[in-house]
mmCIF file of C-alpha atoms in Angstrom:
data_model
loop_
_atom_site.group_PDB
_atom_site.id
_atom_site.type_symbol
_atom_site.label_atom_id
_atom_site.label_comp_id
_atom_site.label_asym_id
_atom_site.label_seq_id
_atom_site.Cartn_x
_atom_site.Cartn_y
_atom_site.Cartn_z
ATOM 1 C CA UNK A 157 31.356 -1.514 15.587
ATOM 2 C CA UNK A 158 31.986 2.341 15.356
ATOM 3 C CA UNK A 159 29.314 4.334 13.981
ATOM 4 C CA UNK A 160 29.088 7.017 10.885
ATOM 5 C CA UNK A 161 31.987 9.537 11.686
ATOM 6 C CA UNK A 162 31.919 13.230 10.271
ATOM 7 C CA UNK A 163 34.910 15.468 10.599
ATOM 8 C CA UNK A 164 34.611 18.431 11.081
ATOM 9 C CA UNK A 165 32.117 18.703 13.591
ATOM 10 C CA UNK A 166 31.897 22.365 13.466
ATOM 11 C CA UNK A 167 33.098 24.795 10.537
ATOM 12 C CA UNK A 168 32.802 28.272 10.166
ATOM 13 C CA UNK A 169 33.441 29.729 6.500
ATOM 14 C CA UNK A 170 32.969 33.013 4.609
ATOM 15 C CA UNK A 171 30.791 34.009 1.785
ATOM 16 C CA UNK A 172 32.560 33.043 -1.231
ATOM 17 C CA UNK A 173 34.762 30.383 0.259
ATOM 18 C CA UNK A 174 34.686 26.535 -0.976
ATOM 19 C CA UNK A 175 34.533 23.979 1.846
ATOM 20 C CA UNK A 176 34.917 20.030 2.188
ATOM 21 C CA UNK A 177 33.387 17.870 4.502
ATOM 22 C CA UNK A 178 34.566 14.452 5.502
ATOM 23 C CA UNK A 179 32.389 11.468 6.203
ATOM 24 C CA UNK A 180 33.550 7.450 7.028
ATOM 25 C CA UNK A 181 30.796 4.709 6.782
ATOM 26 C CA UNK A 182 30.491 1.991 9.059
ATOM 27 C CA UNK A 183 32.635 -0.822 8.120
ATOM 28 C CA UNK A 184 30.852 -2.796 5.699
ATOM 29 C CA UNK A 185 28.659 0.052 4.220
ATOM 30 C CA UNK A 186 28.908 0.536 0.198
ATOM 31 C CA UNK A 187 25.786 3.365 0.052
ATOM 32 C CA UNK A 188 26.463 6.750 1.666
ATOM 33 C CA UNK A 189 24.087 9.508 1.307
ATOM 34 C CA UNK A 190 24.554 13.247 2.270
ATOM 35 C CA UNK A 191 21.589 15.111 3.486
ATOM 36 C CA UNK A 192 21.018 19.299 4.352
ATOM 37 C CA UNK A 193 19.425 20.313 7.177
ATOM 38 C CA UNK A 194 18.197 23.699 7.938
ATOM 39 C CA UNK A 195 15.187 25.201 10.218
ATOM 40 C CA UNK A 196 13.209 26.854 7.220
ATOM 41 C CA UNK A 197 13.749 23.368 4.475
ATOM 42 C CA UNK A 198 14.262 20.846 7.338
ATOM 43 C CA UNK A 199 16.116 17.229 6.084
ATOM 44 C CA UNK A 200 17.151 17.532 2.199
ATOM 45 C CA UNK A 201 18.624 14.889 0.066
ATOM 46 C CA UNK A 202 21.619 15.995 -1.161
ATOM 47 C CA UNK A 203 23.329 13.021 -2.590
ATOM 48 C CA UNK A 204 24.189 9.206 -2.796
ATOM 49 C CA UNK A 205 27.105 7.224 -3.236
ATOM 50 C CA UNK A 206 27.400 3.610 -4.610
ATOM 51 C CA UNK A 207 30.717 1.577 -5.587
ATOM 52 C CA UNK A 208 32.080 5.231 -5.849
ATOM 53 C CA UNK A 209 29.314 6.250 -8.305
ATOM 54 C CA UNK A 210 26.505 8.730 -7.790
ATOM 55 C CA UNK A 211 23.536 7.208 -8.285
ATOM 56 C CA UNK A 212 21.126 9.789 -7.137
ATOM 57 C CA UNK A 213 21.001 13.692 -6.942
ATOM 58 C CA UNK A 214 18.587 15.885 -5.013
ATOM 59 C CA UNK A 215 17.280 19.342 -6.132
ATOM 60 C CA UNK A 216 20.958 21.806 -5.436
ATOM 61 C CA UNK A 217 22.944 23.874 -7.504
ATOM 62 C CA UNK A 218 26.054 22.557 -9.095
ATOM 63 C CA UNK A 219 27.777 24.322 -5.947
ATOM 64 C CA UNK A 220 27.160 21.616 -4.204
ATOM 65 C CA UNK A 221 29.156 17.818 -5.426
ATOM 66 C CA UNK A 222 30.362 15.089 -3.957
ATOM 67 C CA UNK A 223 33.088 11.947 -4.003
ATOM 68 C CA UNK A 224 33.412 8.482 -2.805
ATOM 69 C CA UNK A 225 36.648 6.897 -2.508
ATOM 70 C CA UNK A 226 37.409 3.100 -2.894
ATOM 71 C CA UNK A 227 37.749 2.507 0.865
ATOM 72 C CA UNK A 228 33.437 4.042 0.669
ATOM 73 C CA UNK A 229 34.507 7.223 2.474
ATOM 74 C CA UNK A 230 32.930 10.719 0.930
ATOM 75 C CA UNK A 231 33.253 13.859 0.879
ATOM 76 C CA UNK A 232 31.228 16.677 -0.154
ATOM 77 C CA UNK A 233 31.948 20.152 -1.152
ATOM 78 C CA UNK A 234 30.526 23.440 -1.622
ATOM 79 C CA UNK A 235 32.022 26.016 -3.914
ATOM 80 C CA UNK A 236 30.994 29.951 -3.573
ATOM 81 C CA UNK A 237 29.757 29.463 -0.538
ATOM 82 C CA UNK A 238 26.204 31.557 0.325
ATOM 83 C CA UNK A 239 24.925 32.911 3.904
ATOM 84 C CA UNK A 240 22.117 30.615 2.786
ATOM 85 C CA UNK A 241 24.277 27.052 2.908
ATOM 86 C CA UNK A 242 24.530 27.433 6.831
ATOM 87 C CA UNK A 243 23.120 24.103 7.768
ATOM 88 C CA UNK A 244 23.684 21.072 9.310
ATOM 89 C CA UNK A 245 25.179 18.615 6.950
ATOM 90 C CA UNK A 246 24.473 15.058 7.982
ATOM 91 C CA UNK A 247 25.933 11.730 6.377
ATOM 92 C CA UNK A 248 24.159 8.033 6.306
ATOM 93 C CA UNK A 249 25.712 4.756 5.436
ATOM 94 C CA UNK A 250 23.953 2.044 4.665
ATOM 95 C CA UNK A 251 24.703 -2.071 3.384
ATOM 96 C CA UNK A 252 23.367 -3.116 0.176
ATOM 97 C CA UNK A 253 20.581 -5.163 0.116
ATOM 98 C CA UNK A 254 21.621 -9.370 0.396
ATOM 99 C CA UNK A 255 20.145 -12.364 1.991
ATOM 100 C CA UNK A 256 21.506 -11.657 5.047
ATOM 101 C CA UNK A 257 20.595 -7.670 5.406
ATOM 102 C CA UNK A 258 16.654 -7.088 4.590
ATOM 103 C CA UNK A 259 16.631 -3.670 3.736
ATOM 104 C CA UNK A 260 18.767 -0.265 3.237
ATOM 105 C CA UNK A 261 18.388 0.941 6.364
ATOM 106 C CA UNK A 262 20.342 4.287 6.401
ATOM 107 C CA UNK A 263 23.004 5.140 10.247
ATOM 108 C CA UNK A 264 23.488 8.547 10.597
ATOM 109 C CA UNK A 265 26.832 10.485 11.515
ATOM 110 C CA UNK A 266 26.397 13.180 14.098
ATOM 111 C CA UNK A 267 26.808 16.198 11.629
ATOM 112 C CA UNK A 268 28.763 18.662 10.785
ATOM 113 C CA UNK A 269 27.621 22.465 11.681
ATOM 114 C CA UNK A 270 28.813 24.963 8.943
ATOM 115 C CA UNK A 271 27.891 28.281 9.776
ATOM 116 C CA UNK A 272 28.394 31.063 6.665
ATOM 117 C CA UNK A 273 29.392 34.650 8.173
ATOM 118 C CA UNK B 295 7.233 15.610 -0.945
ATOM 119 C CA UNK B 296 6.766 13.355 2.186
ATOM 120 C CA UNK B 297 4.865 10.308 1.686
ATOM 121 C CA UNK B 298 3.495 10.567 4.917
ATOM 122 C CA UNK B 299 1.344 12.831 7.749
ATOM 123 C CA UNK B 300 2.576 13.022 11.383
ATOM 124 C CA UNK B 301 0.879 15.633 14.710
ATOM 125 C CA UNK B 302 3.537 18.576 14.890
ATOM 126 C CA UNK B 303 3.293 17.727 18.844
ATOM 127 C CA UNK B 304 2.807 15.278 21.189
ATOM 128 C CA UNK B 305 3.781 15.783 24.960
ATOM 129 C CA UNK B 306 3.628 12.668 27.172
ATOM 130 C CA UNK B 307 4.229 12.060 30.839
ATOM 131 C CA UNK B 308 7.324 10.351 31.939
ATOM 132 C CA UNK B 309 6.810 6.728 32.806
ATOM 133 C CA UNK B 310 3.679 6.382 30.159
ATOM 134 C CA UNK B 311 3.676 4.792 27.186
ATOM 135 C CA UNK B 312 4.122 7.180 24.221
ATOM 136 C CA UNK B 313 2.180 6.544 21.132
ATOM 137 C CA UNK B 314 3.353 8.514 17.970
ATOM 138 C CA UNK B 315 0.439 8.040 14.661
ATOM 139 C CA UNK B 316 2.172 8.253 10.940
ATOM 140 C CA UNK B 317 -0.433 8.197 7.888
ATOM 141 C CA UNK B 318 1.299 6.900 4.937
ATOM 142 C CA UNK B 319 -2.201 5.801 2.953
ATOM 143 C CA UNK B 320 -0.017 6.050 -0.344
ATOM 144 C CA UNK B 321 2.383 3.181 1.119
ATOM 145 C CA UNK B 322 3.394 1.015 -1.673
ATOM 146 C CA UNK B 323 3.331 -3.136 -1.221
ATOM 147 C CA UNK B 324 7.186 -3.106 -1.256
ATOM 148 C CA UNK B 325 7.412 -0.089 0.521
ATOM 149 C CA UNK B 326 8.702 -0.265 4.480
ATOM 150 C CA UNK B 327 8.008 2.116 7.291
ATOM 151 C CA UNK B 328 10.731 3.378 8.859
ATOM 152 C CA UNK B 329 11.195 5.397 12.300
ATOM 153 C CA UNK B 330 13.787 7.709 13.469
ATOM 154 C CA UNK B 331 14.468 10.367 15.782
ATOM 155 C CA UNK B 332 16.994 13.334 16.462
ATOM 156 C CA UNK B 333 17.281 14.766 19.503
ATOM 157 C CA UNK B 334 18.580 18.512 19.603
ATOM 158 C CA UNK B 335 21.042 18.828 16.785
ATOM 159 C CA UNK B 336 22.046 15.331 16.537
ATOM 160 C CA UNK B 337 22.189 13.533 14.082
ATOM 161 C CA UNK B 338 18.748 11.310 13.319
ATOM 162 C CA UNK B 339 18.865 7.965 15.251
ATOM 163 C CA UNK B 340 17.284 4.756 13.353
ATOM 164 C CA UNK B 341 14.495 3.579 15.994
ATOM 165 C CA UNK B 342 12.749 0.408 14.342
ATOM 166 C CA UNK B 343 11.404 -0.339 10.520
ATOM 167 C CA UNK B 344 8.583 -2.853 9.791
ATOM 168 C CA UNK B 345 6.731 -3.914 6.345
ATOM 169 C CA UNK B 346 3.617 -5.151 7.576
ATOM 170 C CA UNK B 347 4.199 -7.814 10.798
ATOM 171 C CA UNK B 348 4.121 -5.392 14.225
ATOM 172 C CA UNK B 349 7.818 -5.407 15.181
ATOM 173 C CA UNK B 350 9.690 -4.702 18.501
ATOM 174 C CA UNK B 351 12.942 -3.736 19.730
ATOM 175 C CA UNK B 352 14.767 -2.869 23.061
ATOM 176 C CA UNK B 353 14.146 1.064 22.250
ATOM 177 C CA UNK B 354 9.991 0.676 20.457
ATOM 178 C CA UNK B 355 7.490 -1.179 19.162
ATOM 179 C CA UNK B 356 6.120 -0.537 15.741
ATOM 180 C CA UNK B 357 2.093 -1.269 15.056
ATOM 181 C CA UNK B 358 1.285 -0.957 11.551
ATOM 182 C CA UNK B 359 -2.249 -1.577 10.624
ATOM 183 C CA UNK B 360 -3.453 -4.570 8.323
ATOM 184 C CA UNK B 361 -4.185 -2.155 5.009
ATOM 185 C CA UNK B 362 -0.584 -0.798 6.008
ATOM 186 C CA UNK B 363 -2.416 2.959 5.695
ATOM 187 C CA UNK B 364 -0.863 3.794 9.026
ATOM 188 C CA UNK B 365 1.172 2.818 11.800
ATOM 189 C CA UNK B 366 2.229 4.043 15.399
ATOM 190 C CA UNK B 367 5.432 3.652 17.034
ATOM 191 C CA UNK B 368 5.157 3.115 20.982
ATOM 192 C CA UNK B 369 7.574 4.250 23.128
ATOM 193 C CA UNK B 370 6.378 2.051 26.240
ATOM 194 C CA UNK B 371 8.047 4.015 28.909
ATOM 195 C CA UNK B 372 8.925 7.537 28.183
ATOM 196 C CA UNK B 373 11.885 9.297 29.742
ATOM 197 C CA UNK B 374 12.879 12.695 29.670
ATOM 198 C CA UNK B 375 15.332 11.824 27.275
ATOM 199 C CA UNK B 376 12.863 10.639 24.851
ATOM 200 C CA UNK B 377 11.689 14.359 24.284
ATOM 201 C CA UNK B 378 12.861 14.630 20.586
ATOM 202 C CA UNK B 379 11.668 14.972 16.962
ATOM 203 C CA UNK B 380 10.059 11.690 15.575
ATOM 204 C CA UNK B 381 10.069 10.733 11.992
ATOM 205 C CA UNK B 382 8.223 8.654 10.095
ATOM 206 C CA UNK B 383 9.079 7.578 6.672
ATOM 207 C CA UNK B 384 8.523 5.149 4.283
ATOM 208 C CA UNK B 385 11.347 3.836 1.625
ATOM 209 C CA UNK B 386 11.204 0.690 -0.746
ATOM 210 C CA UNK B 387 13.096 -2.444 0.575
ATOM 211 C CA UNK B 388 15.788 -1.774 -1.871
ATOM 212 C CA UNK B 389 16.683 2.199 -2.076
ATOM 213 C CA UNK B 390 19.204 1.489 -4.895
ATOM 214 C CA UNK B 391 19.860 5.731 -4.145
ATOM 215 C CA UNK B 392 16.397 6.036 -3.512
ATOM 216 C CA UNK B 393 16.797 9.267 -0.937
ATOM 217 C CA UNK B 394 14.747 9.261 2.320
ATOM 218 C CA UNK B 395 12.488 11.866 2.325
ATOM 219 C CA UNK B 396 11.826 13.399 5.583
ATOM 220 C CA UNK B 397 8.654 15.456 6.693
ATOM 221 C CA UNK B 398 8.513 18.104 9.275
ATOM 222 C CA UNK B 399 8.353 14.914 11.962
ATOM 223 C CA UNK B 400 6.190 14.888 15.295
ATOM 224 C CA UNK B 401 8.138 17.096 18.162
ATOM 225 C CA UNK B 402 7.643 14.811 21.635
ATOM 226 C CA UNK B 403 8.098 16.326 24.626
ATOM 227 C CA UNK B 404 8.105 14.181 27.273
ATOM 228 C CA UNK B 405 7.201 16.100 30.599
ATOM 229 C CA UNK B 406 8.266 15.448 34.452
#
């Protein structure tokens, strides 16, 4: 089964530019979750999709939003962009909780690297 | 904030076991313990999870102890490419959007 895919893997914007990021769930997942990291804040809840509704928000600016389509692929994106949003932006899928899976354990994509010049 | 307390560092010599601590004394009774890790710019990779039985996988074993205040996660033979950033978190059984919250981790470094 393929894992959490992120396109793209490496983006390089300008201050003031808007940017979208792409991430696909492993088949089956309903839950995906966007996360920042950076070296000074480390791993930061962004965001988390359900059934193509947000069901939880973490502490960023409006700049920041998000989408889930009906197929449980995202997207995020950033409007205004600041030197400060350079970060690794990681994605996590995860199945709902049944009889058959025990808990929402969360498979992360391999990132995507936005750098801000 | 994180819910629980890991070392910064931890080296280990290749071919030993590797024993990583996590305090999580705040642990709820529906709350699990998760592990990952995330080697250099990865993204983090899901190691084990366990509510309160010791559990065991082809990658670790998970030890969590009886009041479920802490646990370790034992890497039983560490390789080089074991050296990575360990984290330790703890999430109800059902996140219904509850976010993982990740602390600083443990850095391993697992030395030749």
């Amino acid at each position: 089964k393929a894992g959490v895919t992120q396109t793209p893997r490496y983006l390089i914007k300008t201050r003031g530019q808007q940017v979208t990021l792409s991430c696909s769930p492993i088949s089956g997942h309903r839950s995906v979750s966007w996360y920042q990291q950076t070296p000074g804040q480390g791993l930061q809840f962004l965001f988390e999709y359900f059934s193509e509704t947000q069901r939880n928000k973490g502490n960023f600016p409006g700049r920041f939003s998000g989408r889930q389509f009906s197929n449980s692929r995202s997207e995020m994106n950033v409007s205004t962009l600041e030197l400060g949003d350079s970060a690794l932006y990681l994605c996590a899928s995860s199945f709902p909780v049944s009889r058959g899976v025990l808990t929402d354990t969360q498979y992360f994509g391999p990132g995507t690297r936005l750098t801000v010049l | 904030d994180a819910k629980t307390t890991q070392p910064p560092s931890m080296d280990c010599a290749e071919g030993r076991a590797a024993n990583l601590p996590c305090n999580h004394s705040t642990i709820s009774g529906n709350e699990y313990v998760y592990w990952y890790r995330q080697i250099h710019s990865q993204g983090p990779q899901y190691i084990i999870h366990g509510l309160k039985n010791n559990e065991t996988n082809e990658m670790a074993s998970l030890i969590i102890t009886e009041d479920r205040k802490s646990s370790t996660l034992i890497l039983p033979h560490a390789t080089l490419r074991d050296t990575a950033v360990y984290y330790c978190i703890v999430s109800p059984r059902d996140n219904y959007g509850q976010n993982f919250v990740f602390g600083p981790g443990t850095r391993l470094s697992v030395l030749p």
